[in-house]
XYZ file of C-alpha atoms in Angstrom:
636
model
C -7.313 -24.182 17.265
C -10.513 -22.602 16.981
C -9.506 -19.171 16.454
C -7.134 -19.801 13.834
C -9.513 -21.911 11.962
C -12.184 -19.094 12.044
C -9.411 -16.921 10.599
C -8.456 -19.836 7.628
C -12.482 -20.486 6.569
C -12.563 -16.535 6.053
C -8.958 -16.524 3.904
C -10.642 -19.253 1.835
C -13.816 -17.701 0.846
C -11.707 -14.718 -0.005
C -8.967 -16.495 -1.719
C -11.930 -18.245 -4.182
C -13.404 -14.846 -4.753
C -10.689 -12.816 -5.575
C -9.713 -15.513 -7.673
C -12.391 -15.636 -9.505
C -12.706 -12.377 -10.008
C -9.112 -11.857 -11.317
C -9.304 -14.825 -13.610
C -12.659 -13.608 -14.924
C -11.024 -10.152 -15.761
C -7.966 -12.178 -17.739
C -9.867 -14.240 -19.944
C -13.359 -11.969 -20.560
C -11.298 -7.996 -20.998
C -10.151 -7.571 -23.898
C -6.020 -6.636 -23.929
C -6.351 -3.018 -24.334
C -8.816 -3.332 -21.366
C -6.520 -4.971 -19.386
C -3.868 -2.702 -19.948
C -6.138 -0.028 -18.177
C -6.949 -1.983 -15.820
C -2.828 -2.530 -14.846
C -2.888 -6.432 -15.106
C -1.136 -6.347 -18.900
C 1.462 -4.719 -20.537
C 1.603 -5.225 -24.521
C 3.419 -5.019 -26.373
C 6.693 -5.533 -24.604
C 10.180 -6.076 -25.708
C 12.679 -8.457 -24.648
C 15.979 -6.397 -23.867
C 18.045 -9.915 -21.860
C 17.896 -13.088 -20.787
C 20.240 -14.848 -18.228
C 20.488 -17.664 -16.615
C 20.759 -16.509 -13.036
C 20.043 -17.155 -9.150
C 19.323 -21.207 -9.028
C 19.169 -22.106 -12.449
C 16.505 -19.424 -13.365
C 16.132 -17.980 -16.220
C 15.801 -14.007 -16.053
C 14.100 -12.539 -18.768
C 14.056 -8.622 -19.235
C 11.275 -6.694 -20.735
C 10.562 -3.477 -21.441
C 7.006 -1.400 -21.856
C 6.642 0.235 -25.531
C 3.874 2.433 -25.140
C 1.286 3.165 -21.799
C 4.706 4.027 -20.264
C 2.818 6.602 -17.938
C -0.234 4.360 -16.692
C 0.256 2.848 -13.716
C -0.055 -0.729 -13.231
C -0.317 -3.695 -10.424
C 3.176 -5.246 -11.308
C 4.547 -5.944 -8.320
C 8.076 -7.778 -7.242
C 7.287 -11.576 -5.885
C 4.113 -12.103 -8.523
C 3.438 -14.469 -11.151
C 3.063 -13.313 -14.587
C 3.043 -15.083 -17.776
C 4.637 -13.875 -20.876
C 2.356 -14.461 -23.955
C 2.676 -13.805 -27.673
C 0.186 -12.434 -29.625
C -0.040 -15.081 -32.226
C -1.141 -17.662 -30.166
C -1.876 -15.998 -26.976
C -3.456 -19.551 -25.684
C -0.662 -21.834 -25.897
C 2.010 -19.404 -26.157
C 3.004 -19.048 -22.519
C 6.072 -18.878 -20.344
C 5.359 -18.535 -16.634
C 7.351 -16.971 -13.875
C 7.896 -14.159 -10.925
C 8.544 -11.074 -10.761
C 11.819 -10.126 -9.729
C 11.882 -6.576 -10.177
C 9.227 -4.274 -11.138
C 9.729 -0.639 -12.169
C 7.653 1.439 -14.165
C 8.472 0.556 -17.559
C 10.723 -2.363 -17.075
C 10.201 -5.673 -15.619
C 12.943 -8.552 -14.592
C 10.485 -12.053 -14.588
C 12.778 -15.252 -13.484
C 11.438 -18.742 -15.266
C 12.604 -22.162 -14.648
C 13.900 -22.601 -17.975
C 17.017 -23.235 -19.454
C 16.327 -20.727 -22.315
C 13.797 -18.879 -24.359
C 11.071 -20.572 -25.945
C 11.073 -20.543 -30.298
C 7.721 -18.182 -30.162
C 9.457 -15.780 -27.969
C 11.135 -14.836 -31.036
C 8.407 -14.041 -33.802
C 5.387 -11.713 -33.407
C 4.331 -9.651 -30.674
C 4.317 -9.955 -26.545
C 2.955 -9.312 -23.724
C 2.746 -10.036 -19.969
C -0.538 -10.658 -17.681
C -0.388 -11.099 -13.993
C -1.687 -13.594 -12.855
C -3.604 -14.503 -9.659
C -1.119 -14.155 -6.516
C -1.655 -17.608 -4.801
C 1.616 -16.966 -2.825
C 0.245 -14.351 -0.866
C -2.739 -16.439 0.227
C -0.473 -19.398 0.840
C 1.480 -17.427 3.131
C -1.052 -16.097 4.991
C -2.360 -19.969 5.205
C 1.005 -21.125 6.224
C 1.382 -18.438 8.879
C -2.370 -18.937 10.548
C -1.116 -22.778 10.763
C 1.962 -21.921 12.471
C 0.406 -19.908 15.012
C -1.903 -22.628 15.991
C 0.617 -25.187 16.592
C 2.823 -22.989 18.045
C -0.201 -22.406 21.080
C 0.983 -25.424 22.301
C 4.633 -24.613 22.555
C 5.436 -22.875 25.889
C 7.846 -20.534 24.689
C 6.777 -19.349 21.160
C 2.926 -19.381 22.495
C 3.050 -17.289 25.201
C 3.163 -14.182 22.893
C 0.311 -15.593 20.437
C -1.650 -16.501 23.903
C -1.571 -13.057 25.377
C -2.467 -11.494 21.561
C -5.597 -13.192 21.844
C -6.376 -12.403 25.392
C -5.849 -16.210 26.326
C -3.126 -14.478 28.565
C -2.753 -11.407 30.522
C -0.307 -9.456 28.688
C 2.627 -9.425 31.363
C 2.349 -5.936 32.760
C 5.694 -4.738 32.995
C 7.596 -2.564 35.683
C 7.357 1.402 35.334
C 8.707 2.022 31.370
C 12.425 3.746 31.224
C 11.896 7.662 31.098
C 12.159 9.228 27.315
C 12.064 12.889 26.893
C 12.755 14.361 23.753
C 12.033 17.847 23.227
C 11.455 17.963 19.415
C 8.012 15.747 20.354
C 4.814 16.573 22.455
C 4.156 14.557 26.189
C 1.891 12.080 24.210
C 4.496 11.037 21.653
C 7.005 10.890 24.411
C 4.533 8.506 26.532
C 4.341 6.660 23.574
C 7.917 5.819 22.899
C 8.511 5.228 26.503
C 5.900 2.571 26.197
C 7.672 0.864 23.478
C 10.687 0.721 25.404
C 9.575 -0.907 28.226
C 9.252 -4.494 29.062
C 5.622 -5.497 27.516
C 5.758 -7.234 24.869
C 2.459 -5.162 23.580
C 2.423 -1.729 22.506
C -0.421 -0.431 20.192
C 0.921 2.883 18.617
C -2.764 4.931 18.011
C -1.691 7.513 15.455
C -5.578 9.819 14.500
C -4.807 11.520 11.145
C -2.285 14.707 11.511
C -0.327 13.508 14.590
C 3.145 12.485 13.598
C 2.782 8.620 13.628
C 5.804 8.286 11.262
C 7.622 10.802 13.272
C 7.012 9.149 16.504
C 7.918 5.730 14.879
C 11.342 6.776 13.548
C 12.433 8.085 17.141
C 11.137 4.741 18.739
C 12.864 2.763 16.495
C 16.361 5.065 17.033
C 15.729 4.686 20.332
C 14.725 0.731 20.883
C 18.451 0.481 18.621
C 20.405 2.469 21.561
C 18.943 0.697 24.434
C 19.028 -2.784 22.419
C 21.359 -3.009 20.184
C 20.162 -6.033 18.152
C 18.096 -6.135 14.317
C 14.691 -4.649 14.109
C 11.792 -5.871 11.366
C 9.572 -3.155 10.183
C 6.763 -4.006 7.963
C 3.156 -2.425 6.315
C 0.671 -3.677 4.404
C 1.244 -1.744 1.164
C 4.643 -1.106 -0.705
C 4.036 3.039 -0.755
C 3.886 2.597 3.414
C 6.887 0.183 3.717
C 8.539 2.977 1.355
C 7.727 5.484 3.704
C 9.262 4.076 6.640
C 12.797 3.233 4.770
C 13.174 6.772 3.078
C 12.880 8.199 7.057
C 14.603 5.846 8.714
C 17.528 6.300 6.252
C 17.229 9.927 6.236
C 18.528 9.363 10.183
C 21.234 7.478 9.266
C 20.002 4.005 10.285
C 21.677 1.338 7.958
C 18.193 -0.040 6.327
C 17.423 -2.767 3.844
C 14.286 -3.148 2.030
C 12.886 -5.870 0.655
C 10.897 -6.348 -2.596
C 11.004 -3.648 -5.471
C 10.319 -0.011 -3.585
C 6.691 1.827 -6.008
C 8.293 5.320 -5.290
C 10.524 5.460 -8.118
C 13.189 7.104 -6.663
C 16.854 6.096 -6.902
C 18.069 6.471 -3.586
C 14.921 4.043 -2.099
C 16.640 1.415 -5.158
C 19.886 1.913 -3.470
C 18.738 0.519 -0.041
C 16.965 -2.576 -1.743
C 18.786 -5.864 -1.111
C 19.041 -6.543 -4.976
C 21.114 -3.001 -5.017
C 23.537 -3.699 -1.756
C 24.080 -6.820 -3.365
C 25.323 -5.622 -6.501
C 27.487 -2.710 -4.274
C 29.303 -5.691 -2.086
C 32.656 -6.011 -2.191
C 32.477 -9.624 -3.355
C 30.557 -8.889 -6.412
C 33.062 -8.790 -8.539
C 34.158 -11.909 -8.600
C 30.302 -13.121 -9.014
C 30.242 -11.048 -12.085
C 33.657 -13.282 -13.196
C 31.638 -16.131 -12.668
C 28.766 -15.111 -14.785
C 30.760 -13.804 -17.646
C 31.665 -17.644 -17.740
C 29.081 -19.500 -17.052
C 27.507 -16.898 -20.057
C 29.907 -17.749 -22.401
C 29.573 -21.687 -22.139
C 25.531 -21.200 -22.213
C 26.148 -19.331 -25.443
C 28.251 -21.890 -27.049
C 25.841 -24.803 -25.744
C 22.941 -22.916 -27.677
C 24.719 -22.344 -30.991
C 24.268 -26.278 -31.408
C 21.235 -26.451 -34.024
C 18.076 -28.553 -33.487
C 19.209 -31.177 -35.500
C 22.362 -32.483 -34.541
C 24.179 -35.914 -33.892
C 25.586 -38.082 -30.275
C 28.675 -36.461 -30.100
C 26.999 -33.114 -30.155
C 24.580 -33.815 -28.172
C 27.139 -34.784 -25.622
C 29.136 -31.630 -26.214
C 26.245 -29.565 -25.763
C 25.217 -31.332 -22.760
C 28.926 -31.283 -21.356
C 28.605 -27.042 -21.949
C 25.724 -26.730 -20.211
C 26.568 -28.835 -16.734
C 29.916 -26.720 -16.886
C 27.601 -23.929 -16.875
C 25.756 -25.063 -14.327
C 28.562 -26.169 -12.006
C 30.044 -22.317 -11.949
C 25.969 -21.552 -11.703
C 26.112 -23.525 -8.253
C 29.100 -21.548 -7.363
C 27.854 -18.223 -7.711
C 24.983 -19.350 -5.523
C 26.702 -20.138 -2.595
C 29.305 -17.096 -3.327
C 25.512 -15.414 -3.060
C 23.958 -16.444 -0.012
C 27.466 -15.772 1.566
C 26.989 -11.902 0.163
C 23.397 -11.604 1.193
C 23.849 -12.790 4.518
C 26.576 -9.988 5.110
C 24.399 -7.803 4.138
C 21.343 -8.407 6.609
C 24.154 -8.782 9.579
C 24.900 -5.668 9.045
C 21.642 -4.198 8.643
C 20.019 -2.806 11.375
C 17.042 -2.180 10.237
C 15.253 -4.873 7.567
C 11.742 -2.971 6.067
C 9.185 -5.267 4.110
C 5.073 -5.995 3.177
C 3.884 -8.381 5.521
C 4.112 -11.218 2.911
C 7.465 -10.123 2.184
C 8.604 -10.648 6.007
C 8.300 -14.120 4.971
C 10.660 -13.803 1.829
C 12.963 -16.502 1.905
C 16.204 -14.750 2.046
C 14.797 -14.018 5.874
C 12.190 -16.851 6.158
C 14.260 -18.152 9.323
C 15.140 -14.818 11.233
C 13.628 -13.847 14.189
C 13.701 -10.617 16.051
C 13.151 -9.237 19.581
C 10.908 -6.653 18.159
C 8.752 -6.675 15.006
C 6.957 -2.876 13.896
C 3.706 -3.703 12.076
C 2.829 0.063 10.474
C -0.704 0.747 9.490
C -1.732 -2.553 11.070
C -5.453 -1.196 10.829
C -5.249 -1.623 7.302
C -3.578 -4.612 7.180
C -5.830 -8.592 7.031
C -5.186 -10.108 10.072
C -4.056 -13.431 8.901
C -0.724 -11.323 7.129
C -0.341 -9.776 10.129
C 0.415 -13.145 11.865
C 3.725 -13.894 9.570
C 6.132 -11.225 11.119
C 4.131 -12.003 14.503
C 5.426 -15.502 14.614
C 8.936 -14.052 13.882
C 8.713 -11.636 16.999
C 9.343 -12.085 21.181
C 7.844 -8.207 20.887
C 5.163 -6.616 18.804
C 4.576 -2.818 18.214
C 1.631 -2.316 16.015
C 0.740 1.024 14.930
C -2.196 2.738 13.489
C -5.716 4.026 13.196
C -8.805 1.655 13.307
C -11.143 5.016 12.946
C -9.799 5.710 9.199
C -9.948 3.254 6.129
C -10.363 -0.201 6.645
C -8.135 -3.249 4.614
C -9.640 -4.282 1.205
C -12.096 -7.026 1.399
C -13.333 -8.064 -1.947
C -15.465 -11.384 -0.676
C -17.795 -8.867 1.669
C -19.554 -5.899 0.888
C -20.102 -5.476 4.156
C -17.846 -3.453 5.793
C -17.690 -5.172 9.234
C -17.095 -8.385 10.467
C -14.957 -10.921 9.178
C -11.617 -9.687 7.609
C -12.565 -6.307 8.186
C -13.003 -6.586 11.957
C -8.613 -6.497 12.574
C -6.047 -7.923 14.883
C -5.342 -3.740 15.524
C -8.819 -2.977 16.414
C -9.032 -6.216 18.407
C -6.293 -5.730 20.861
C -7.000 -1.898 21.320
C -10.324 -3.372 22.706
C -8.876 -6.033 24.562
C -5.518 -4.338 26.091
C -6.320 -0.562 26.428
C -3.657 0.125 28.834
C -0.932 -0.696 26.188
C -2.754 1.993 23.664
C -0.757 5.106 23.439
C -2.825 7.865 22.049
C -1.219 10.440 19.682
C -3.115 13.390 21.230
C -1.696 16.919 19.019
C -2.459 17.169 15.135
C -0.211 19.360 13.253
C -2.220 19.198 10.014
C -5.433 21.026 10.563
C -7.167 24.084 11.331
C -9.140 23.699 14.767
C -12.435 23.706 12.876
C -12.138 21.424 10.609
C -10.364 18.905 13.191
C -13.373 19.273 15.895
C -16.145 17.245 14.683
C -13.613 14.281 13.513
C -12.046 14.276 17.100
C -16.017 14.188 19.053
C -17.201 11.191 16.563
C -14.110 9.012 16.471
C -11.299 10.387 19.408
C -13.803 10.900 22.041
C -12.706 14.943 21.573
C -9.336 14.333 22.910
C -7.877 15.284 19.710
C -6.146 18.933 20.150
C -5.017 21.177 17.389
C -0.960 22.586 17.640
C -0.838 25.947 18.023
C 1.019 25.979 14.860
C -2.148 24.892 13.050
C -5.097 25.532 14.861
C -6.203 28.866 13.348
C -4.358 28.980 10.315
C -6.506 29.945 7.119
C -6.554 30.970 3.575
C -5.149 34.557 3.201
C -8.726 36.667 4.334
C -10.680 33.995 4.878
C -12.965 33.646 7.509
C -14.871 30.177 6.698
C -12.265 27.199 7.255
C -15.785 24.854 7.530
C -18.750 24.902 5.661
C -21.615 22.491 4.440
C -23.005 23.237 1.349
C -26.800 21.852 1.113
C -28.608 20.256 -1.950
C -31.488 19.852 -0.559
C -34.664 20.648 -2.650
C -32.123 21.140 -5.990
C -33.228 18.184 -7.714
C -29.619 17.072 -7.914
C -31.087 13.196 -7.747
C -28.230 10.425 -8.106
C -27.890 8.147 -11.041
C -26.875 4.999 -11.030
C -25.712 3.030 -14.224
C -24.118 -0.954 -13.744
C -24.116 -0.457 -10.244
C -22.022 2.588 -10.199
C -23.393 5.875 -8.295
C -23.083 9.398 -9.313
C -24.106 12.791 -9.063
C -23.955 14.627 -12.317
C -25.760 17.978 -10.860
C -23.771 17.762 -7.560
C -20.804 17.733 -10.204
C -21.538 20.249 -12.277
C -22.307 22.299 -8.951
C -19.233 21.403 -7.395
C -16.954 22.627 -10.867
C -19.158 25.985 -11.370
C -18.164 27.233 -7.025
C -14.717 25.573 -7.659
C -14.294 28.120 -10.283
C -15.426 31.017 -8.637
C -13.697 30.105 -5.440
C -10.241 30.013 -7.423
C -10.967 33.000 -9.248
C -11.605 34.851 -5.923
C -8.404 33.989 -4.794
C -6.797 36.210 -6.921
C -4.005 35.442 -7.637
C -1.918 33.651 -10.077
C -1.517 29.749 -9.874
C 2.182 29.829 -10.192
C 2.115 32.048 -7.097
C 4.305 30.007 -4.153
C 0.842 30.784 -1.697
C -1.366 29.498 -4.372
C -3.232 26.561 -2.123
C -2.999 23.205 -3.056
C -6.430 21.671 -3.712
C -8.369 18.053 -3.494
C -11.655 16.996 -5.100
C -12.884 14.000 -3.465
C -16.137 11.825 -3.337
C -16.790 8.129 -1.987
C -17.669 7.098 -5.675
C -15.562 6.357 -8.434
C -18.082 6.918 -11.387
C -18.358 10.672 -9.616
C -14.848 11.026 -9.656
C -13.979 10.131 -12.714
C -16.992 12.505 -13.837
C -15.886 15.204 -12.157
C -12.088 14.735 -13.583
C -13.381 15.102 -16.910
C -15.818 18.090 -16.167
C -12.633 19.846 -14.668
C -10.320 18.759 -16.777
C -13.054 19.906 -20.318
C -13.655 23.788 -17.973
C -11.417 26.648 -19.946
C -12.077 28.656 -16.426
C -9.795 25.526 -14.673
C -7.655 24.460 -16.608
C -4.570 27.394 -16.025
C -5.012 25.571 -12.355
C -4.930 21.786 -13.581
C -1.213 21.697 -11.693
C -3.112 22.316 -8.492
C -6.405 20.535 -8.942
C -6.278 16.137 -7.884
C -9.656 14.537 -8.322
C -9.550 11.461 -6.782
C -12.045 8.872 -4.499
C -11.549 8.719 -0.691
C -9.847 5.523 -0.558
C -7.283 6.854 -3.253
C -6.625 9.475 -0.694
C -5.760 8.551 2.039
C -2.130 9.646 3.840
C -2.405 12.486 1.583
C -3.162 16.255 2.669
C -3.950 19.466 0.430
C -4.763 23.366 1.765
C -8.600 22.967 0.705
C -10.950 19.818 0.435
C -14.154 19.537 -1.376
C -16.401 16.633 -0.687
C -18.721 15.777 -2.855
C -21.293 12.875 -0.682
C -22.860 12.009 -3.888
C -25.648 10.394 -2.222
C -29.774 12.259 -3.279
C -32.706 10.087 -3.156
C -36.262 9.590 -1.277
C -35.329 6.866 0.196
C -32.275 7.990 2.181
C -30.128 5.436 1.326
C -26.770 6.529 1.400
C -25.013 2.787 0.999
C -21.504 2.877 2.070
C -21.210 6.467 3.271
C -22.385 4.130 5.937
C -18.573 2.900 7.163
C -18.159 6.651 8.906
C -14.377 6.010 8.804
C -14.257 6.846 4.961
C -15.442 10.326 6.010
C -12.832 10.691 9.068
C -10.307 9.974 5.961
C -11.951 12.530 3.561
C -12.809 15.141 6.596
C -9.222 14.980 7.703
C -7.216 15.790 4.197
C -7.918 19.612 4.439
C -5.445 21.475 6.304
C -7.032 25.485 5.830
C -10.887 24.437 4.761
C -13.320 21.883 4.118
C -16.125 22.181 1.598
C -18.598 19.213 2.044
C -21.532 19.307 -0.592
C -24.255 17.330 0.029
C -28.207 16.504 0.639
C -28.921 17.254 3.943
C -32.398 15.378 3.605
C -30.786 12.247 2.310
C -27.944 12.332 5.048
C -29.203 13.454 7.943
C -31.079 10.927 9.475
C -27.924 8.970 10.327
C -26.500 9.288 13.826
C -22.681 10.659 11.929
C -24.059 12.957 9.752
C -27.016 14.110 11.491
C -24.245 14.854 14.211
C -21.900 16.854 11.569
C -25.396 18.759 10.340
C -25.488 19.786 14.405
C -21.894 20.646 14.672
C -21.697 22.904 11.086
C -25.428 25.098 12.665
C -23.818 25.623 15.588
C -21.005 27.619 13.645
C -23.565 29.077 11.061
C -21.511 27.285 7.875
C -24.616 25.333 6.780
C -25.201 26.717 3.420
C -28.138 26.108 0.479
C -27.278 25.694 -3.171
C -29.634 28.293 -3.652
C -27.069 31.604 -2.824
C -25.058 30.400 -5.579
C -26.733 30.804 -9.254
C -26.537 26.820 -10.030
C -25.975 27.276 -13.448
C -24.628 23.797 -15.673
């Protein structure tokens, strides 16, 4: 079909590009580069090797140094394990089957370790994820075919408006008085007969919240296995920590990021190894260990009858191998019927431990950030789809288009919120921000129906008057620079540290003080924030507060929150370019992080001819906050 076609031609000119781009980064970075850049970890140690789960070889390895940088390990990749003499040749390849911080499990389709493995040093590179992309292919084939099936098409009809989604009789009543009328509406939505509801969660209003009581209370009034999945690991964690915290039996899928042990204990590798049966599977494995051991202390060179013996050890081992399998599937499958709740990526929905289940709802969190075509693999698994999010913050990551619309970035979320508005369910109360700093997000993105809890809505820093306020370069001479395509501000920077000093200063009081505010530095670019980390980090006037100081970009920022904001827009030229600053949702992300006050720095003359900003320039007059650089002394 058409649609799904469209959809594939897009996945393939970003499957070639981010391909290229990773396999560029492999074989031109040096290793020490690499290891920055998360894709390598050397050198590494080999801690155990068994032969496990369908004759695959598990190979353990641990991190020796960098065991504080993060990395892009993830579970389900290919890596390949290298040594250092011949890093060319010298290759084992294989998945990841558990990733931690400083410890990975890879399985290989080997009997046993290769000779090199044993002499100099190692590493392990990830490699390009094809399986994701296959996935995603797999899953945008499905859902054509499946148009012309009756049953299974009727849901992917009415998703793409082909259909009018079946409006359903008056939703059950749900009143719960811990939530506000619009999170209430919301759940009652969910729990009615449409087999649509769009969840519309604007930053600050309890979308996890609202999601954990729709999902207790879809469990009461249907009793039967729910599927709850995200585009990114740290939102999929999200959703099992709270979901457990209720008491809902949960199991994750995949290797959790958070590295905490209680999310390890809900994975299905962990209530594996905590079922009853295991025991006996560890029996097994003890044996089938022991005749693999005495297969391999046959030498290379050895005669018939050896060879026989050794070949007689290692079907034996193999045999009990098979055994343990089935013993396996037996214990997994206990272990998802008594789940109620199974939490995964999108990919990971199709993980084949689950490949075949299907479910009367699916939950697809932050499904505006999410590429459409992974979207479609728990889809095709569902009768019902909630989707939940907010098309008016950060896009997904598109590497093949620097244009932020159209195409991949243009999702099945935003899509359907256009097509079926009355199955959206606005989130209408924010509990993060002061009223101020919430007003001009909620006119340019929530067509002002955005309110402020009473909780929130005029809370401040301790004597402070000024939750909003614009600071304006304008006429400073703080021009941008830009170096290999990256952008930054070094005078906006050294602006930004000098009133970030005084400002925590004036506070006065210690940092270790409990009402010492939390505090964000944030810009678009990542060349500014990586200057401005290192001008912060180098100041003797910040550094007793470096506990309470994150530099970061935008996009690194989002779901977070801190007391006070500073934004540095970067952006100072004559020509008034201000390049992606363009995509306005960045800026309802960065705008949106400050729960007492918002500092925005910036040159109104480079800015201010766009409709957004222009707009914000309005809104900050009309509450006398616009500010020049020149009432501070703008010293380096």
């Amino acid at each position: 079909m058409k649609y799904f076609n469209e959809l594939a031609t897009l996945l393939d000119q970003e499957q070639a590009f981010d391909k290229a781009q990773h396999e560029a980064l492999l074989q031109q970075r040096s290793v020490q580069e690499r290891i920055a850049l998360g894709v390598t970890w050397f050198p590494v140690a080999i801690t155990n090797h068994e032969l496990g789960l369908g004759d695959y070889l598990t190979i353990t390895v641990n991190k020796n140094n960098h065991t504080e940088a993060g990395h892009r390990f993830r579970f389900g990749m290919p890596v390949s394990l290298f040594s250092n003499h011949n890093p060319q040749q010298d290759r084992l390849q294989g998945i990841i089957a558990f990733a931690g911080r400083d410890i990975l499990r890879i399985s290989s389709r080997v009997d046993e370790l290769p000779a090199w493995s044993r002499g100099g040093r190692l590493g392990v590179d990830l490699l390009f994820d094809e399986n994701s992309y296959k996935e995603m292919h797999r899953a945008l084939h499905e859902a054509s075919l499946a148009l012309t099936d009756k049953k299974q098409g009727d849901l992917i009809r009415q998703l793409l408006g082909e259909a009018d989604v079946r409006e359903a009789t008056p939703n059950p009543a749900y009143e719960n008085d811990r939530l506000n009328p619009s999170q209430n509406k919301a759940i009652a939505h969910i729990l009615g007969e449409s087999p649509l509801s769009i969840l519309h969660g604007p930053p600050g209003t309890g979308k996890t919240t609202t999601l954990v009581y729709a999902v207790q209370a879809l469990l009461k009034q249907r009793p039967h296995q729910l599927l709850i999945v995200a585009p990114s690991n740290t939102a999929v964690d999200v959703l099992t920590e709270r979901l457990d915290a209720v008491g809902l039996s949960v199991v994750r899928i995949g290797n959790p990021v958070k590295v905490s042990e209680h999310l390890q204990e809900l994975t299905l590798d962990a209530q594996v190894d905590n079922h009853a049966s295991h025991k006996t599977i560890k029996i097994l494995e003890k044996q089938a260990r022991a005749y693999m051991d005495m297969a391999h202390k046959y030498k290379r060179h050895f005669g018939k009858a050896e060879r026989d013996q050794r070949k007689a050890l290692f079907d034996e081992a193999r045999k009990i191998r098979k055994e343990i399998d089935q013993l396996l599937d037996y214990v997994v499958q206990d272990v998802f019927n008594k789940a109620q709740v199974i939490t995964a990526t999108l990919v990971g929905a199709n993980h084949y431990t689950i490949r075949d289940r299907r479910y009367q709802t699916v939950i697809i969190d932050e499904a505006a950030q999410a590429l459409e075509p992974a979207c479609w693999i728990p889809i095709l698994k569902a009768d019902r789809v909630v989707l939940a999010g907010d098309h008016c913050q950060l896009p997904p990551t598109v590497k093949s288009n620097r244009l932020a619309t159209g195409g991949l970035y243009h999702t099945l979320f935003e899509k359907l919120v256009a097509q079926h508005p009355a199955h959206v369910s606005l989130l209408d109360v924010q509990y993060r921000m002061n009223a101020q700093i919430m007003k001009y997000p909620a006119m340019a993105f929530y067509a002002d129906r955005l309110q402020a809890a009473p909780a929130v809505a005029h809370r401040t820093l301790r004597g402070d008057d000024s939750p909003i306020m614009f600071i304006d370069t304008a006429g400073a001479g703080f021009e941008e620079t830009v170096v290999d395509h990256a952008i930054s501000n070094p005078e906006e920077a050294h602006f930004l540290r000098n009133h970030l000093a005084s400002f925590v200063t004036n506070l006065g009081m210690p940092p270790t003080d409990p009402a010492f505010p939390s505090i964000g530095i944030i810009t678009p670019y990542r060349a500014q924030s990586l200057y401005l980390r290192e001008i912060i980090a180098q100041d003797d006037r910040l550094r007793p507060y470096a506990e309470q100081l994150q530099v970061n970009t935008i996009d690194s920022f989002q779901g977070q929150e801190k007391d006070v904001i500073y934004i540095s827009l970067t952006r100072s030229n004559a020509a008034q370019q201000i390049g992606f600053l363009a995509d306005t949702r960045r800026m309802n992300v960065a705008m949106t992080r400050a729960r007492k006050k918002l500092i925005v720095i910036g040159d109104s003359s480079t800015i201010g001819y766009h409709d957004f900003y222009g707009g914000f320039l309005d809104f900050i007059g009309s509450l006398a906050k616009h500010h020049s650089v020149w009432e501070w002394h703008s010293g380096g």
